Structures are given as structure tokens and as C-alpha cells.
């Protein structure tokens, strides 16, 4: 709606997973490098932790876009509240068991496990090193899931099977792993996403505006200070405030977005932006 007014070619603050908008802040770039190291060096299992809105799922999307073709299939499970047998069956299907003529839904956990094992073996024989991402893993309430994931990692103990398991979630995930010492012990790489600094907050906004086609200032200096105070460097909150700020600026035909505009927008959102 406001794109033409601000001379934008696309929406700069939309919640879409578009890797072209990736801003290489220190915590996010460091996290991305660690995850690439995890996968490209066959370290087995990794952990990505961060608060709500910190960009964990987005970073996984960026990671997928930068991996070599051999690291396929890239399975991204975003609803992990499954039973152990449902999890194994889901992974087998997503890894291509059905396409390979392997039936993963035959009754019996042992048969489903064998179907998953055979598919992983087949993929590795074809030169693939799959990546399995369990997103929102802090929502897992069935501790047996963590035991199942530990058992899944046991497939890696032979040289014929090579894949990466990545657990993604908020701080609660760390508590879950403490109750699953065997799985926790298998985590080779750990990444923590922290909020943007005031400088990164400004650079992040300017980067997204530039990618969207805008090269001239949109927010004034005080607006950036207010933006950090209101969001504390949380990318999702920054996106929401900036998006609404641009909308108000368009509606009121403003030349730039000021601190007052952002404060008014935040007040409409009940003075704090929900996670």
C-alpha cells in the first residue's frame, strides 16, 4: 500500500522468509557460520537457541539457501508435538521414503525405524547428506521424543550414514536437554541468538530499506533511538513497528518517520509489541 509513496520496490519489513533481506549482524552471522560448520564438517547435532522473534526460523531459511546441493533433503519440522512413532514416520516421508518405494507407514515401530534407516542409507549412497531441523523444540512435552532423537543420532555411528540434526527453540529447550543427558552430550555446536545493539538496529532497518529499493533516509536519528528503546533490538518487533510507521507516514504524507510517529504506533499496540 505504501510502497510507491516511499519509492520501494517491495515491502521491506514483511515476515516472509526471504534470504535476500538477511542482515549480517554479529550474532546472526556468527550463528550462521557455526551452523554451516556443523553441517559441512559432519559434526552430527547442533542447537540454535534464542528468544521469540529473534529470527531463529529465518536463520534456518538463510542457512538452507546457502548450503551446497549435497545437503538435501533439508527437512524443517515446525510442529514437533508428535509421538515418537509419528516423528519417525514424518521424517521418513519428508526424506523421500515413499518416492523411493520404501513404505514408512507400515504398522509397527520397528518397521518404520527400518524404513527411515534404509532411506537415510539410500540418500547417503547417492551422495546426499540430509539436514533435519526440529523447530520450536521447546514445545516438546513428551520426553520420549528427545530419547528418540538420541537414538536417531545412533544411525551416524556407521560411516555409511551422514546427516545433521539441528534443534531450534527458546531457552526452555536447554532445560529439556538437561533432562536428556545423552542427547545433550551429542550436541556438537551451540548457537545463541542475541538482540541487536542500537547500532545494529539502525543498520538492520537501513539494510532492509536498501534491499527493498530505497536509498534515501526514511527514519530520522531520534526515531532510531526510540526504535531501539521500544523493541530492545528484537527483529520481529522492529519489523512490526517500522511497517506500521511507514503506513502512518504514508497516510499522513510525512517526509520522514519521526520518534513521535513510532511512539504513537507503539501506543496503539498497547505500548508494547507482543511476541
GROMACS .gro file of C-alpha atoms in nm:
model
  275
    1UNK     CA    1   0.000   0.000   0.000
    2UNK     CA    2   0.273   0.246   0.095
    3UNK     CA    3   0.548   0.117  -0.135
    4UNK     CA    4   0.511   0.370  -0.416
    5UNK     CA    5   0.495   0.661  -0.171
    6UNK     CA    6   0.831   0.565  -0.020
    7UNK     CA    7   0.981   0.461  -0.357
    8UNK     CA    8   1.006   0.097  -0.257
    9UNK     CA    9   1.004  -0.197  -0.494
   10UNK     CA   10   0.887  -0.441  -0.225
   11UNK     CA   11   0.778  -0.449   0.136
   12UNK     CA   12   1.095  -0.415   0.349
   13UNK     CA   13   0.952  -0.537   0.680
   14UNK     CA   14   0.729  -0.828   0.585
   15UNK     CA   15   0.753  -1.150   0.786
   16UNK     CA   16   0.830  -1.359   0.477
   17UNK     CA   17   1.134  -1.588   0.476
   18UNK     CA   18   1.332  -1.407   0.209
   19UNK     CA   19   1.707  -1.467   0.235
   20UNK     CA   20   1.787  -1.157   0.027
   21UNK     CA   21   1.693  -0.940   0.327
   22UNK     CA   22   1.939  -1.113   0.561
   23UNK     CA   23   2.135  -0.862   0.767
   24UNK     CA   24   2.471  -0.990   0.885
   25UNK     CA   25   2.466  -0.870   1.245
   26UNK     CA   26   2.742  -1.017   1.459
   27UNK     CA   27   2.520  -1.267   1.649
   28UNK     CA   28   2.331  -1.378   1.339
   29UNK     CA   29   2.636  -1.406   1.116
   30UNK     CA   30   2.826  -1.591   1.390
   31UNK     CA   31   2.532  -1.826   1.433
   32UNK     CA   32   2.512  -1.888   1.059
   33UNK     CA   33   2.884  -1.968   1.037
   34UNK     CA   34   2.859  -2.211   1.328
   35UNK     CA   35   2.567  -2.391   1.168
   36UNK     CA   36   2.747  -2.412   0.834
   37UNK     CA   37   3.048  -2.556   1.014
   38UNK     CA   38   2.822  -2.808   1.189
   39UNK     CA   39   2.675  -2.932   0.863
   40UNK     CA   40   2.970  -2.908   0.626
   41UNK     CA   41   3.203  -3.086   0.869
   42UNK     CA   42   2.955  -3.360   0.965
   43UNK     CA   43   2.952  -3.280   1.336
   44UNK     CA   44   2.622  -3.457   1.390
   45UNK     CA   45   2.392  -3.245   1.606
   46UNK     CA   46   2.358  -2.877   1.686
   47UNK     CA   47   2.148  -2.637   1.888
   48UNK     CA   48   2.008  -2.293   1.796
   49UNK     CA   49   1.854  -2.102   2.086
   50UNK     CA   50   1.701  -1.756   2.103
   51UNK     CA   51   1.402  -1.568   2.236
   52UNK     CA   52   1.075  -1.522   2.050
   53UNK     CA   53   1.116  -1.300   1.745
   54UNK     CA   54   1.494  -1.327   1.733
   55UNK     CA   55   1.495  -1.479   1.384
   56UNK     CA   56   1.569  -1.848   1.452
   57UNK     CA   57   1.343  -1.986   1.177
   58UNK     CA   58   1.459  -1.712   0.941
   59UNK     CA   59   1.823  -1.802   1.006
   60UNK     CA   60   1.741  -2.166   0.925
   61UNK     CA   61   1.592  -2.048   0.595
   62UNK     CA   62   1.905  -1.846   0.517
   63UNK     CA   63   2.116  -2.148   0.610
   64UNK     CA   64   1.922  -2.368   0.368
   65UNK     CA   65   1.969  -2.116   0.086
   66UNK     CA   66   2.347  -2.116   0.132
   67UNK     CA   67   2.411  -2.489   0.163
   68UNK     CA   68   2.551  -2.697  -0.119
   69UNK     CA   69   2.312  -2.923  -0.309
   70UNK     CA   70   2.452  -3.233  -0.140
   71UNK     CA   71   2.292  -3.122   0.188
   72UNK     CA   72   1.947  -3.219   0.070
   73UNK     CA   73   1.677  -3.303   0.162
   74UNK     CA   74   1.651  -3.018   0.412
   75UNK     CA   75   1.365  -3.122   0.641
   76UNK     CA   76   1.225  -2.839   0.853
   77UNK     CA   77   0.972  -2.968   1.107
   78UNK     CA   78   0.781  -2.676   1.262
   79UNK     CA   79   0.524  -2.877   1.459
   80UNK     CA   80   0.723  -3.112   1.683
   81UNK     CA   81   0.441  -3.211   1.921
   82UNK     CA   82   0.422  -3.564   1.785
   83UNK     CA   83   0.452  -3.908   1.933
   84UNK     CA   84   0.785  -4.086   1.875
   85UNK     CA   85   0.635  -4.313   1.608
   86UNK     CA   86   0.469  -4.016   1.435
   87UNK     CA   87   0.801  -3.831   1.434
   88UNK     CA   88   0.989  -4.121   1.278
   89UNK     CA   89   0.718  -4.171   1.015
   90UNK     CA   90   0.711  -3.800   0.933
   91UNK     CA   91   1.087  -3.785   0.889
   92UNK     CA   92   1.088  -4.094   0.670
   93UNK     CA   93   0.827  -3.942   0.437
   94UNK     CA   94   0.994  -3.599   0.426
   95UNK     CA   95   1.328  -3.760   0.346
   96UNK     CA   96   1.167  -3.925   0.046
   97UNK     CA   97   1.097  -4.281   0.159
   98UNK     CA   98   0.768  -4.300  -0.033
   99UNK     CA   99   0.927  -4.170  -0.354
  100UNK     CA  100   1.199  -4.431  -0.316
  101UNK     CA  101   0.940  -4.708  -0.288
  102UNK     CA  102   1.000  -4.755   0.085
  103UNK     CA  103   0.676  -4.775   0.283
  104UNK     CA  104   0.720  -4.585   0.613
  105UNK     CA  105   0.367  -4.621   0.747
  106UNK     CA  106   0.356  -4.997   0.784
  107UNK     CA  107   0.226  -5.076   1.137
  108UNK     CA  108   0.497  -5.141   1.390
  109UNK     CA  109   0.761  -4.905   1.520
  110UNK     CA  110   1.042  -5.140   1.424
  111UNK     CA  111   0.932  -5.136   1.058
  112UNK     CA  112   0.907  -4.758   1.049
  113UNK     CA  113   1.254  -4.728   1.203
  114UNK     CA  114   1.390  -4.967   0.939
  115UNK     CA  115   1.220  -4.761   0.665
  116UNK     CA  116   1.385  -4.444   0.796
  117UNK     CA  117   1.722  -4.618   0.824
  118UNK     CA  118   1.701  -4.753   0.470
  119UNK     CA  119   1.609  -4.412   0.331
  120UNK     CA  120   1.899  -4.242   0.508
  121UNK     CA  121   2.130  -4.512   0.378
  122UNK     CA  122   1.995  -4.470   0.024
  123UNK     CA  123   2.039  -4.092   0.033
  124UNK     CA  124   2.396  -4.120   0.152
  125UNK     CA  125   2.473  -4.378  -0.117
  126UNK     CA  126   2.351  -4.116  -0.367
  127UNK     CA  127   2.594  -3.860  -0.222
  128UNK     CA  128   2.345  -3.667  -0.010
  129UNK     CA  129   2.393  -3.552   0.348
  130UNK     CA  130   2.044  -3.459   0.472
  131UNK     CA  131   1.969  -3.190   0.729
  132UNK     CA  132   1.687  -3.237   0.982
  133UNK     CA  133   1.569  -2.926   1.165
  134UNK     CA  134   1.333  -2.966   1.461
  135UNK     CA  135   1.192  -2.615   1.509
  136UNK     CA  136   1.000  -2.496   1.818
  137UNK     CA  137   1.164  -2.785   2.002
  138UNK     CA  138   1.097  -2.615   2.337
  139UNK     CA  139   0.729  -2.707   2.287
  140UNK     CA  140   0.803  -3.078   2.304
  141UNK     CA  141   0.634  -3.215   2.615
  142UNK     CA  142   0.692  -3.585   2.555
  143UNK     CA  143   1.041  -3.658   2.684
  144UNK     CA  144   1.041  -3.975   2.473
  145UNK     CA  145   1.087  -3.753   2.167
  146UNK     CA  146   1.430  -3.648   2.292
  147UNK     CA  147   1.514  -4.013   2.355
  148UNK     CA  148   1.403  -4.094   2.000
  149UNK     CA  149   1.622  -3.818   1.859
  150UNK     CA  150   1.918  -3.954   2.053
  151UNK     CA  151   1.852  -4.297   1.907
  152UNK     CA  152   1.825  -4.141   1.562
  153UNK     CA  153   2.175  -3.999   1.606
  154UNK     CA  154   2.299  -4.353   1.664
  155UNK     CA  155   2.249  -4.408   1.291
  156UNK     CA  156   2.551  -4.181   1.243
  157UNK     CA  157   2.784  -4.427   1.413
  158UNK     CA  158   2.844  -4.605   1.085
  159UNK     CA  159   3.036  -4.440   0.801
  160UNK     CA  160   2.752  -4.522   0.560
  161UNK     CA  161   2.507  -4.268   0.704
  162UNK     CA  162   2.577  -3.895   0.734
  163UNK     CA  163   2.316  -3.638   0.828
  164UNK     CA  164   2.279  -3.338   1.059
  165UNK     CA  165   2.020  -3.287   1.332
  166UNK     CA  166   1.950  -2.929   1.442
  167UNK     CA  167   1.728  -2.846   1.741
  168UNK     CA  168   1.581  -2.496   1.744
  169UNK     CA  169   1.391  -2.326   2.026
  170UNK     CA  170   1.388  -2.077   2.309
  171UNK     CA  171   1.569  -2.100   2.644
  172UNK     CA  172   1.325  -2.365   2.771
  173UNK     CA  173   1.484  -2.609   2.529
  174UNK     CA  174   1.801  -2.600   2.738
  175UNK     CA  175   1.605  -2.730   3.039
  176UNK     CA  176   1.458  -3.010   2.830
  177UNK     CA  177   1.804  -3.116   2.718
  178UNK     CA  178   1.931  -3.120   3.076
  179UNK     CA  179   1.676  -3.393   3.143
  180UNK     CA  180   1.805  -3.583   2.840
  181UNK     CA  181   2.175  -3.601   2.921
  182UNK     CA  182   2.258  -3.848   2.645
  183UNK     CA  183   2.115  -3.623   2.373
  184UNK     CA  184   2.265  -3.313   2.531
  185UNK     CA  185   2.605  -3.480   2.525
  186UNK     CA  186   2.574  -3.531   2.148
  187UNK     CA  187   2.528  -3.158   2.075
  188UNK     CA  188   2.849  -3.057   1.898
  189UNK     CA  189   2.768  -2.694   1.815
  190UNK     CA  190   2.560  -2.447   2.020
  191UNK     CA  191   2.438  -2.110   1.893
  192UNK     CA  192   2.268  -1.833   2.089
  193UNK     CA  193   2.091  -1.551   1.906
  194UNK     CA  194   2.105  -1.224   2.098
  195UNK     CA  195   1.915  -0.898   2.031
  196UNK     CA  196   2.055  -0.628   1.805
  197UNK     CA  197   2.261  -0.347   1.955
  198UNK     CA  198   2.143   0.013   1.891
  199UNK     CA  199   2.388   0.034   1.601
  200UNK     CA  200   2.273  -0.298   1.455
  201UNK     CA  201   1.910  -0.192   1.492
  202UNK     CA  202   1.970   0.109   1.270
  203UNK     CA  203   2.186  -0.083   1.023
  204UNK     CA  204   1.924  -0.360   1.006
  205UNK     CA  205   1.647  -0.116   0.915
  206UNK     CA  206   1.861   0.069   0.660
  207UNK     CA  207   1.971  -0.260   0.505
  208UNK     CA  208   1.615  -0.383   0.456
  209UNK     CA  209   1.508  -0.049   0.311
  210UNK     CA  210   1.801  -0.056   0.070
  211UNK     CA  211   1.724  -0.413  -0.042
  212UNK     CA  212   1.365  -0.302  -0.099
  213UNK     CA  213   1.488  -0.021  -0.327
  214UNK     CA  214   1.505   0.285  -0.100
  215UNK     CA  215   1.840   0.469  -0.081
  216UNK     CA  216   1.727   0.791   0.087
  217UNK     CA  217   1.662   0.828   0.464
  218UNK     CA  218   1.318   0.729   0.589
  219UNK     CA  219   1.366   0.744   0.968
  220UNK     CA  220   1.537   1.035   1.141
  221UNK     CA  221   1.812   0.992   1.404
  222UNK     CA  222   1.582   1.024   1.705
  223UNK     CA  223   1.345   0.771   1.552
  224UNK     CA  224   1.622   0.510   1.551
  225UNK     CA  225   1.694   0.577   1.919
  226UNK     CA  226   1.326   0.538   2.001
  227UNK     CA  227   1.301   0.226   1.787
  228UNK     CA  228   1.570   0.054   1.991
  229UNK     CA  229   1.415   0.163   2.320
  230UNK     CA  230   1.075   0.024   2.217
  231UNK     CA  231   1.200  -0.304   2.072
  232UNK     CA  232   1.521  -0.372   2.263
  233UNK     CA  233   1.674  -0.496   1.940
  234UNK     CA  234   1.419  -0.771   1.873
  235UNK     CA  235   1.398  -0.816   1.491
  236UNK     CA  236   1.030  -0.915   1.483
  237UNK     CA  237   0.929  -0.616   1.693
  238UNK     CA  238   1.146  -0.389   1.478
  239UNK     CA  239   0.971  -0.517   1.164
  240UNK     CA  240   0.625  -0.457   1.308
  241UNK     CA  241   0.697  -0.106   1.432
  242UNK     CA  242   0.872   0.001   1.112
  243UNK     CA  243   0.599  -0.145   0.893
  244UNK     CA  244   0.326   0.042   1.078
  245UNK     CA  245   0.544   0.354   1.089
  246UNK     CA  246   0.572   0.354   0.712
  247UNK     CA  247   0.196   0.307   0.684
  248UNK     CA  248   0.125   0.605   0.912
  249UNK     CA  249   0.383   0.813   0.728
  250UNK     CA  250   0.212   0.735   0.400
  251UNK     CA  251  -0.134   0.810   0.538
  252UNK     CA  252  -0.019   1.143   0.685
  253UNK     CA  253   0.204   1.226   0.385
  254UNK     CA  254   0.512   1.270   0.604
  255UNK     CA  255   0.859   1.329   0.452
  256UNK     CA  256   1.029   1.110   0.716
  257UNK     CA  257   0.933   0.893   1.013
  258UNK     CA  258   1.000   1.062   1.345
  259UNK     CA  259   1.025   0.944   1.703
  260UNK     CA  260   0.673   1.072   1.771
  261UNK     CA  261   0.532   0.852   1.496
  262UNK     CA  262   0.692   0.537   1.636
  263UNK     CA  263   0.579   0.620   1.989
  264UNK     CA  264   0.222   0.671   1.867
  265UNK     CA  265   0.231   0.343   1.677
  266UNK     CA  266   0.367   0.160   1.981
  267UNK     CA  267   0.091   0.311   2.195
  268UNK     CA  268  -0.168   0.175   1.954
  269UNK     CA  269  -0.009  -0.164   2.010
  270UNK     CA  270  -0.078  -0.120   2.384
  271UNK     CA  271   0.268   0.036   2.440
  272UNK     CA  272   0.446  -0.296   2.384
  273UNK     CA  273   0.467  -0.519   2.082
  274UNK     CA  274   0.356  -0.877   2.159
  275UNK     CA  275   0.597  -1.161   2.080
   0.00000   0.00000   0.00000
